Amino acid sequence: KAGVTQTPRYLIKTRGQQVTLSCSPISGHRSVSWYQQTPGQGLQFLFEYFSETQRNKGNFPGRFSGRQFSNSRSEMNVSTLELGDSALYLCASSLGSTGETQYFGPGTRLLVL
Amino acid sequence: DQQVKQNSPSLSVQEGRISILNCDYTNSMFDYFLWYKKYPAEGPTFLISISSIKDKNEDGRFTVFLNKSAKHLSLHIVPSQPGDSAVYFCAANLNQAGTALIFGKGTTLSVSS
């Protein structure tokens, strides 16, 4: 089975711009979660989508949003980018039931200048 | 407040010896614990997990021990190999579908030959 894929792998944006990141889960997985990794804060949960619905949300401002399509692919969007949004954005997929292991993609490295 | 703590930022071990990585948690409602391994510029790779109803889970060279009364878990790698050198993250979540993984800050393991 193919793993979780994320595009693009690297991205450079300037402050005030917006960005959209894409994640394709493992085939058959219906849950997609997004995480932000920074040196200072570590890995932090952004949100989780299951069957096209946001099921859980972390403590991030409304500039961070996401959606999931009927084929379980997910996108996350960050509007009005700030320097502090520079991070590695990771998505993880799972079957979506209780106790299911989440499998991560390689991440998208975002640099905001 | 950090709910999952990895108090040792780094650990150095000789090839062939045992590596022991530790993790403490504060939320007694956590029901499922996982260890991930991460190389730079890659997503975390799932290693091993343990449910709170168990106190030990083994998979090849990797064993995870859970002490619920102490709210402590550890990952043992025996024997350690140079290819094990990476950052190891401990993660926990609640026994509810869709809940976020809460990660520790990670421990960098260096295995020298």
PDB file of C-alpha atoms in Angstrom:
ATOM      1  CA  LYS A   1       0.000   0.000   0.000  1.00  0.00           C
ATOM      2  CA  ALA A   2       1.193   3.497  -0.748  1.00  0.00           C
ATOM      3  CA  GLY A   3       1.815   5.661   2.277  1.00  0.00           C
ATOM      4  CA  VAL A   4       0.521   9.093   3.109  1.00  0.00           C
ATOM      5  CA  THR A   5       1.569  11.658   0.534  1.00  0.00           C
ATOM      6  CA  GLN A   6       1.792  15.403   0.964  1.00  0.00           C
ATOM      7  CA  THR A   7       2.262  18.143  -1.596  1.00  0.00           C
ATOM      8  CA  PRO A   8       4.125  20.315  -1.994  1.00  0.00           C
ATOM      9  CA  ARG A   9       7.139  19.215   0.027  1.00  0.00           C
ATOM     10  CA  TYR A  10       8.596  22.701   0.320  1.00  0.00           C
ATOM     11  CA  LEU A  11       7.037  26.113   0.077  1.00  0.00           C
ATOM     12  CA  ILE A  12       8.233  29.683   0.505  1.00  0.00           C
ATOM     13  CA  LYS A  13       5.687  32.440   1.052  1.00  0.00           C
ATOM     14  CA  THR A  14       5.739  36.013   2.280  1.00  0.00           C
ATOM     15  CA  ARG A  15       3.835  37.518   5.187  1.00  0.00           C
ATOM     16  CA  GLY A  16       0.198  38.211   4.437  1.00  0.00           C
ATOM     17  CA  GLN A  17      -0.112  35.600   1.728  1.00  0.00           C
ATOM     18  CA  GLN A  18      -2.185  32.466   2.027  1.00  0.00           C
ATOM     19  CA  VAL A  19      -1.185  28.867   1.395  1.00  0.00           C
ATOM     20  CA  THR A  20      -2.936  25.562   0.712  1.00  0.00           C
ATOM     21  CA  LEU A  21      -1.353  22.232   1.544  1.00  0.00           C
ATOM     22  CA  SER A  22      -2.602  18.866   0.336  1.00  0.00           C
ATOM     23  CA  CYS A  23      -2.637  15.408   1.892  1.00  0.00           C
ATOM     24  CA  SER A  24      -3.609  12.064   0.377  1.00  0.00           C
ATOM     25  CA  PRO A  25      -4.212   9.384   3.023  1.00  0.00           C
ATOM     26  CA  ILE A  26      -3.456   5.694   2.860  1.00  0.00           C
ATOM     27  CA  SER A  27      -6.049   3.930   0.740  1.00  0.00           C
ATOM     28  CA  GLY A  28      -9.020   2.970   2.889  1.00  0.00           C
ATOM     29  CA  HIS A  29      -8.223   5.448   5.657  1.00  0.00           C
ATOM     30  CA  ARG A  30     -11.062   7.862   6.355  1.00  0.00           C
ATOM     31  CA  SER A  31      -9.461  10.024   9.020  1.00  0.00           C
ATOM     32  CA  VAL A  32      -6.901  12.718   8.293  1.00  0.00           C
ATOM     33  CA  SER A  33      -5.250  14.748  11.046  1.00  0.00           C
ATOM     34  CA  TRP A  34      -2.955  17.733  10.651  1.00  0.00           C
ATOM     35  CA  TYR A  35      -0.076  18.671  12.933  1.00  0.00           C
ATOM     36  CA  GLN A  36       2.368  21.551  13.083  1.00  0.00           C
ATOM     37  CA  GLN A  37       5.950  20.942  14.142  1.00  0.00           C
ATOM     38  CA  THR A  38       8.164  23.806  15.273  1.00  0.00           C
ATOM     39  CA  PRO A  39      11.427  23.714  17.231  1.00  0.00           C
ATOM     40  CA  GLY A  40       9.909  25.527  20.182  1.00  0.00           C
ATOM     41  CA  GLN A  41       6.493  23.917  20.478  1.00  0.00           C
ATOM     42  CA  GLY A  42       7.134  20.443  19.102  1.00  0.00           C
ATOM     43  CA  LEU A  43       4.312  18.581  17.388  1.00  0.00           C
ATOM     44  CA  GLN A  44       0.945  20.209  17.915  1.00  0.00           C
ATOM     45  CA  PHE A  45      -2.455  19.049  16.733  1.00  0.00           C
ATOM     46  CA  LEU A  46      -4.319  21.331  14.325  1.00  0.00           C
ATOM     47  CA  PHE A  47      -7.502  19.434  13.396  1.00  0.00           C
ATOM     48  CA  GLU A  48      -8.901  16.095  12.315  1.00  0.00           C
ATOM     49  CA  TYR A  49     -11.340  15.284   9.540  1.00  0.00           C
ATOM     50  CA  PHE A  50     -13.417  12.157   9.192  1.00  0.00           C
ATOM     51  CA  SER A  51     -15.933  11.547   6.419  1.00  0.00           C
ATOM     52  CA  GLU A  52     -15.636  15.160   5.242  1.00  0.00           C
ATOM     53  CA  THR A  53     -16.461  16.555   8.700  1.00  0.00           C
ATOM     54  CA  GLN A  54     -14.149  18.222  11.163  1.00  0.00           C
ATOM     55  CA  ARG A  55     -14.306  15.954  14.195  1.00  0.00           C
ATOM     56  CA  ASN A  56     -11.702  17.555  16.437  1.00  0.00           C
ATOM     57  CA  LYS A  57      -9.824  20.839  16.561  1.00  0.00           C
ATOM     58  CA  GLY A  58      -6.692  22.007  18.321  1.00  0.00           C
ATOM     59  CA  ASN A  59      -5.915  25.390  19.788  1.00  0.00           C
ATOM     60  CA  PHE A  60      -4.971  27.336  16.676  1.00  0.00           C
ATOM     61  CA  PRO A  61      -6.408  30.625  15.352  1.00  0.00           C
ATOM     62  CA  GLY A  62      -9.101  30.701  12.714  1.00  0.00           C
ATOM     63  CA  ARG A  63      -6.507  31.521  10.047  1.00  0.00           C
ATOM     64  CA  PHE A  64      -5.882  27.781   9.999  1.00  0.00           C
ATOM     65  CA  SER A  65      -8.633  25.849   8.283  1.00  0.00           C
ATOM     66  CA  GLY A  66      -9.087  22.613   6.458  1.00  0.00           C
ATOM     67  CA  ARG A  67     -11.433  20.431   4.539  1.00  0.00           C
ATOM     68  CA  GLN A  68     -11.790  16.864   3.411  1.00  0.00           C
ATOM     69  CA  PHE A  69     -13.106  15.563   0.135  1.00  0.00           C
ATOM     70  CA  SER A  70     -15.251  12.523  -0.574  1.00  0.00           C
ATOM     71  CA  ASN A  71     -12.149  10.504  -1.521  1.00  0.00           C
ATOM     72  CA  SER A  72     -10.688  11.302   1.946  1.00  0.00           C
ATOM     73  CA  ARG A  73      -8.013  13.610   0.535  1.00  0.00           C
ATOM     74  CA  SER A  74      -7.600  16.664   2.705  1.00  0.00           C
ATOM     75  CA  GLU A  75      -6.351  20.189   2.342  1.00  0.00           C
ATOM     76  CA  MET A  76      -5.366  22.713   4.939  1.00  0.00           C
ATOM     77  CA  ASN A  77      -5.267  26.420   4.349  1.00  0.00           C
ATOM     78  CA  VAL A  78      -3.467  29.144   6.224  1.00  0.00           C
ATOM     79  CA  SER A  79      -4.526  32.702   5.480  1.00  0.00           C
ATOM     80  CA  THR A  80      -2.684  35.937   6.263  1.00  0.00           C
ATOM     81  CA  LEU A  81       0.585  34.170   6.894  1.00  0.00           C
ATOM     82  CA  GLU A  82       2.799  35.265   9.771  1.00  0.00           C
ATOM     83  CA  LEU A  83       6.503  34.629  10.298  1.00  0.00           C
ATOM     84  CA  GLY A  84       5.626  32.293  13.150  1.00  0.00           C
ATOM     85  CA  ASP A  85       3.730  30.013  10.779  1.00  0.00           C
ATOM     86  CA  SER A  86       7.060  28.757   9.428  1.00  0.00           C
ATOM     87  CA  ALA A  87       7.007  25.092  10.343  1.00  0.00           C
ATOM     88  CA  LEU A  88       6.810  21.529   9.150  1.00  0.00           C
ATOM     89  CA  TYR A  89       3.168  20.645   8.534  1.00  0.00           C
ATOM     90  CA  LEU A  90       2.415  16.976   8.878  1.00  0.00           C
ATOM     91  CA  CYS A  91      -0.670  15.055   8.040  1.00  0.00           C
ATOM     92  CA  ALA A  92      -1.518  11.641   9.402  1.00  0.00           C
ATOM     93  CA  SER A  93      -4.147   9.155   8.354  1.00  0.00           C
ATOM     94  CA  SER A  94      -5.921   6.350  10.140  1.00  0.00           C
ATOM     95  CA  LEU A  95      -8.994   4.193   9.773  1.00  0.00           C
ATOM     96  CA  GLY A  96     -10.661   6.583  12.177  1.00  0.00           C
ATOM     97  CA  SER A  97     -11.890   4.242  14.875  1.00  0.00           C
ATOM     98  CA  THR A  98     -10.928   4.243  18.517  1.00  0.00           C
ATOM     99  CA  GLY A  99      -7.314   3.365  19.171  1.00  0.00           C
ATOM    100  CA  GLU A 100      -6.295   3.278  15.535  1.00  0.00           C
ATOM    101  CA  THR A 101      -2.673   4.127  14.847  1.00  0.00           C
ATOM    102  CA  GLN A 102      -2.025   7.299  12.875  1.00  0.00           C
ATOM    103  CA  TYR A 103       0.467   7.071  10.008  1.00  0.00           C
ATOM    104  CA  PHE A 104       2.299  10.206   8.986  1.00  0.00           C
ATOM    105  CA  GLY A 105       3.275  11.673   5.655  1.00  0.00           C
ATOM    106  CA  PRO A 106       6.663  13.271   4.974  1.00  0.00           C
ATOM    107  CA  GLY A 107       5.380  16.759   5.689  1.00  0.00           C
ATOM    108  CA  THR A 108       5.382  20.109   3.939  1.00  0.00           C
ATOM    109  CA  ARG A 109       8.103  22.516   5.008  1.00  0.00           C
ATOM    110  CA  LEU A 110       6.682  26.058   4.934  1.00  0.00           C
ATOM    111  CA  LEU A 111       8.949  29.071   5.204  1.00  0.00           C
ATOM    112  CA  VAL A 112       7.330  32.481   5.638  1.00  0.00           C
ATOM    113  CA  LEU A 113       9.542  35.469   4.850  1.00  0.00           C
TER     114      LEU A 113
ATOM    115  CA  ASP B   1       1.067  22.623  30.629  1.00  0.00           C
ATOM    116  CA  GLN B   2       2.727  19.638  28.986  1.00  0.00           C
ATOM    117  CA  GLN B   3       0.625  16.517  29.332  1.00  0.00           C
ATOM    118  CA  VAL B   4       3.330  14.264  27.854  1.00  0.00           C
ATOM    119  CA  LYS B   5       6.916  14.808  28.920  1.00  0.00           C
ATOM    120  CA  GLN B   6      10.165  13.390  27.686  1.00  0.00           C
ATOM    121  CA  ASN B   7      12.626  14.786  30.182  1.00  0.00           C
ATOM    122  CA  SER B   8      15.794  13.628  28.456  1.00  0.00           C
ATOM    123  CA  PRO B   9      16.440  15.652  25.294  1.00  0.00           C
ATOM    124  CA  SER B  10      19.209  13.306  24.237  1.00  0.00           C
ATOM    125  CA  LEU B  11      20.650   9.853  24.857  1.00  0.00           C
ATOM    126  CA  SER B  12      23.917   8.318  23.645  1.00  0.00           C
ATOM    127  CA  VAL B  13      24.379   4.560  23.532  1.00  0.00           C
ATOM    128  CA  GLN B  14      26.949   2.180  22.098  1.00  0.00           C
ATOM    129  CA  GLU B  15      25.977  -0.249  19.381  1.00  0.00           C
ATOM    130  CA  GLY B  16      24.764  -3.546  20.798  1.00  0.00           C
ATOM    131  CA  ARG B  17      23.748  -2.086  24.148  1.00  0.00           C
ATOM    132  CA  ILE B  18      20.245  -1.332  25.384  1.00  0.00           C
ATOM    133  CA  SER B  19      18.619   2.049  24.761  1.00  0.00           C
ATOM    134  CA  ILE B  20      15.937   3.094  27.237  1.00  0.00           C
ATOM    135  CA  LEU B  21      13.793   6.099  26.386  1.00  0.00           C
ATOM    136  CA  ASN B  22      11.416   7.415  29.004  1.00  0.00           C
ATOM    137  CA  CYS B  23       8.128   9.250  28.911  1.00  0.00           C
ATOM    138  CA  ASP B  24       5.846  10.589  31.665  1.00  0.00           C
ATOM    139  CA  TYR B  25       2.264  11.754  31.346  1.00  0.00           C
ATOM    140  CA  THR B  26      -0.126  13.646  33.558  1.00  0.00           C
ATOM    141  CA  ASN B  27      -3.578  12.887  32.154  1.00  0.00           C
ATOM    142  CA  SER B  28      -4.927   9.700  33.718  1.00  0.00           C
ATOM    143  CA  MET B  29      -7.569   9.559  30.978  1.00  0.00           C
ATOM    144  CA  PHE B  30      -4.992   8.689  28.329  1.00  0.00           C
ATOM    145  CA  ASP B  31      -5.757   5.227  27.086  1.00  0.00           C
ATOM    146  CA  TYR B  32      -3.405   4.547  24.236  1.00  0.00           C
ATOM    147  CA  PHE B  33       0.297   5.268  23.910  1.00  0.00           C
ATOM    148  CA  LEU B  34       2.553   5.237  20.892  1.00  0.00           C
ATOM    149  CA  TRP B  35       6.210   5.675  20.027  1.00  0.00           C
ATOM    150  CA  TYR B  36       7.314   7.267  16.783  1.00  0.00           C
ATOM    151  CA  LYS B  37      10.766   7.628  15.291  1.00  0.00           C
ATOM    152  CA  LYS B  38      11.647  10.644  13.197  1.00  0.00           C
ATOM    153  CA  TYR B  39      14.528  11.489  10.905  1.00  0.00           C
ATOM    154  CA  PRO B  40      15.175  15.103   9.869  1.00  0.00           C
ATOM    155  CA  ALA B  41      12.926  16.391   7.077  1.00  0.00           C
ATOM    156  CA  GLU B  42      10.712  13.291   7.270  1.00  0.00           C
ATOM    157  CA  GLY B  43       7.423  12.521   8.938  1.00  0.00           C
ATOM    158  CA  PRO B  44       7.307  10.433  12.118  1.00  0.00           C
ATOM    159  CA  THR B  45       7.356   6.674  11.553  1.00  0.00           C
ATOM    160  CA  PHE B  46       5.198   4.524  13.818  1.00  0.00           C
ATOM    161  CA  LEU B  47       7.221   2.100  15.928  1.00  0.00           C
ATOM    162  CA  ILE B  48       5.090   0.470  18.568  1.00  0.00           C
ATOM    163  CA  SER B  49       2.018   1.132  20.671  1.00  0.00           C
ATOM    164  CA  ILE B  50       0.446  -0.053  23.883  1.00  0.00           C
ATOM    165  CA  SER B  51      -3.053   0.060  25.240  1.00  0.00           C
ATOM    166  CA  SER B  52      -3.608   0.996  28.864  1.00  0.00           C
ATOM    167  CA  ILE B  53      -4.964  -2.476  29.592  1.00  0.00           C
ATOM    168  CA  LYS B  54      -1.493  -3.915  29.017  1.00  0.00           C
ATOM    169  CA  ASP B  55       1.809  -3.317  30.777  1.00  0.00           C
ATOM    170  CA  LYS B  56       4.115  -4.574  28.055  1.00  0.00           C
ATOM    171  CA  ASN B  57       4.178  -4.888  24.286  1.00  0.00           C
ATOM    172  CA  GLU B  58       7.026  -6.315  22.267  1.00  0.00           C
ATOM    173  CA  ASP B  59       7.884  -6.122  18.585  1.00  0.00           C
ATOM    174  CA  GLY B  60      11.261  -7.433  17.576  1.00  0.00           C
ATOM    175  CA  ARG B  61      13.988  -5.310  19.137  1.00  0.00           C
ATOM    176  CA  PHE B  62      11.439  -2.841  20.517  1.00  0.00           C
ATOM    177  CA  THR B  63       9.558  -3.254  23.800  1.00  0.00           C
ATOM    178  CA  VAL B  64       7.305  -0.706  25.426  1.00  0.00           C
ATOM    179  CA  PHE B  65       6.521  -0.874  29.142  1.00  0.00           C
ATOM    180  CA  LEU B  66       3.628   0.960  30.759  1.00  0.00           C
ATOM    181  CA  ASN B  67       3.333   1.724  34.460  1.00  0.00           C
ATOM    182  CA  LYS B  68      -0.090   3.287  34.898  1.00  0.00           C
ATOM    183  CA  SER B  69       0.244   3.939  38.593  1.00  0.00           C
ATOM    184  CA  ALA B  70       3.388   5.974  37.954  1.00  0.00           C
ATOM    185  CA  LYS B  71       2.025   7.427  34.712  1.00  0.00           C
ATOM    186  CA  HIS B  72       5.251   6.372  33.059  1.00  0.00           C
ATOM    187  CA  LEU B  73       6.184   4.477  29.937  1.00  0.00           C
ATOM    188  CA  SER B  74       9.478   3.483  28.456  1.00  0.00           C
ATOM    189  CA  LEU B  75      10.776   2.198  25.153  1.00  0.00           C
ATOM    190  CA  HIS B  76      13.571  -0.366  25.213  1.00  0.00           C
ATOM    191  CA  ILE B  77      15.636  -1.036  22.116  1.00  0.00           C
ATOM    192  CA  VAL B  78      17.808  -4.152  22.295  1.00  0.00           C
ATOM    193  CA  PRO B  79      20.311  -4.396  20.742  1.00  0.00           C
ATOM    194  CA  SER B  80      20.756  -0.819  19.624  1.00  0.00           C
ATOM    195  CA  GLN B  81      22.022  -0.236  16.092  1.00  0.00           C
ATOM    196  CA  PRO B  82      23.512   2.871  14.445  1.00  0.00           C
ATOM    197  CA  GLY B  83      20.431   3.048  12.186  1.00  0.00           C
ATOM    198  CA  ASP B  84      18.326   3.611  15.299  1.00  0.00           C
ATOM    199  CA  SER B  85      19.846   7.086  15.632  1.00  0.00           C
ATOM    200  CA  ALA B  86      16.884   9.459  15.304  1.00  0.00           C
ATOM    201  CA  VAL B  87      14.466  11.519  17.372  1.00  0.00           C
ATOM    202  CA  TYR B  88      11.964   9.409  19.302  1.00  0.00           C
ATOM    203  CA  PHE B  89       8.576  10.826  20.209  1.00  0.00           C
ATOM    204  CA  CYS B  90       6.211   9.479  22.795  1.00  0.00           C
ATOM    205  CA  ALA B  91       2.523  10.197  22.106  1.00  0.00           C
ATOM    206  CA  ALA B  92      -0.727   9.555  23.918  1.00  0.00           C
ATOM    207  CA  ASN B  93      -4.406   9.860  23.249  1.00  0.00           C
ATOM    208  CA  LEU B  94      -7.812   9.295  24.782  1.00  0.00           C
ATOM    209  CA  ASN B  95      -9.955   6.304  24.036  1.00  0.00           C
ATOM    210  CA  GLN B  96     -12.160   8.257  21.693  1.00  0.00           C
ATOM    211  CA  ALA B  97     -12.199   8.150  17.925  1.00  0.00           C
ATOM    212  CA  GLY B  98     -10.764  11.259  16.380  1.00  0.00           C
ATOM    213  CA  THR B  99      -8.914  12.524  19.395  1.00  0.00           C
ATOM    214  CA  ALA B 100      -5.582  14.192  18.902  1.00  0.00           C
ATOM    215  CA  LEU B 101      -2.241  12.621  19.580  1.00  0.00           C
ATOM    216  CA  ILE B 102      -0.465  14.555  22.320  1.00  0.00           C
ATOM    217  CA  PHE B 103       3.266  14.414  21.746  1.00  0.00           C
ATOM    218  CA  GLY B 104       6.261  14.787  23.985  1.00  0.00           C
ATOM    219  CA  LYS B 105       9.091  17.045  22.829  1.00  0.00           C
ATOM    220  CA  GLY B 106      11.218  14.082  21.744  1.00  0.00           C
ATOM    221  CA  THR B 107      14.493  12.432  22.703  1.00  0.00           C
ATOM    222  CA  THR B 108      17.409  12.360  20.268  1.00  0.00           C
ATOM    223  CA  LEU B 109      19.046   8.936  20.345  1.00  0.00           C
ATOM    224  CA  SER B 110      22.601   8.569  19.074  1.00  0.00           C
ATOM    225  CA  VAL B 111      23.952   5.063  18.663  1.00  0.00           C
ATOM    226  CA  SER B 112      27.683   4.894  18.061  1.00  0.00           C
ATOM    227  CA  SER B 113      29.464   1.956  16.471  1.00  0.00           C
TER     228      SER B 113
END
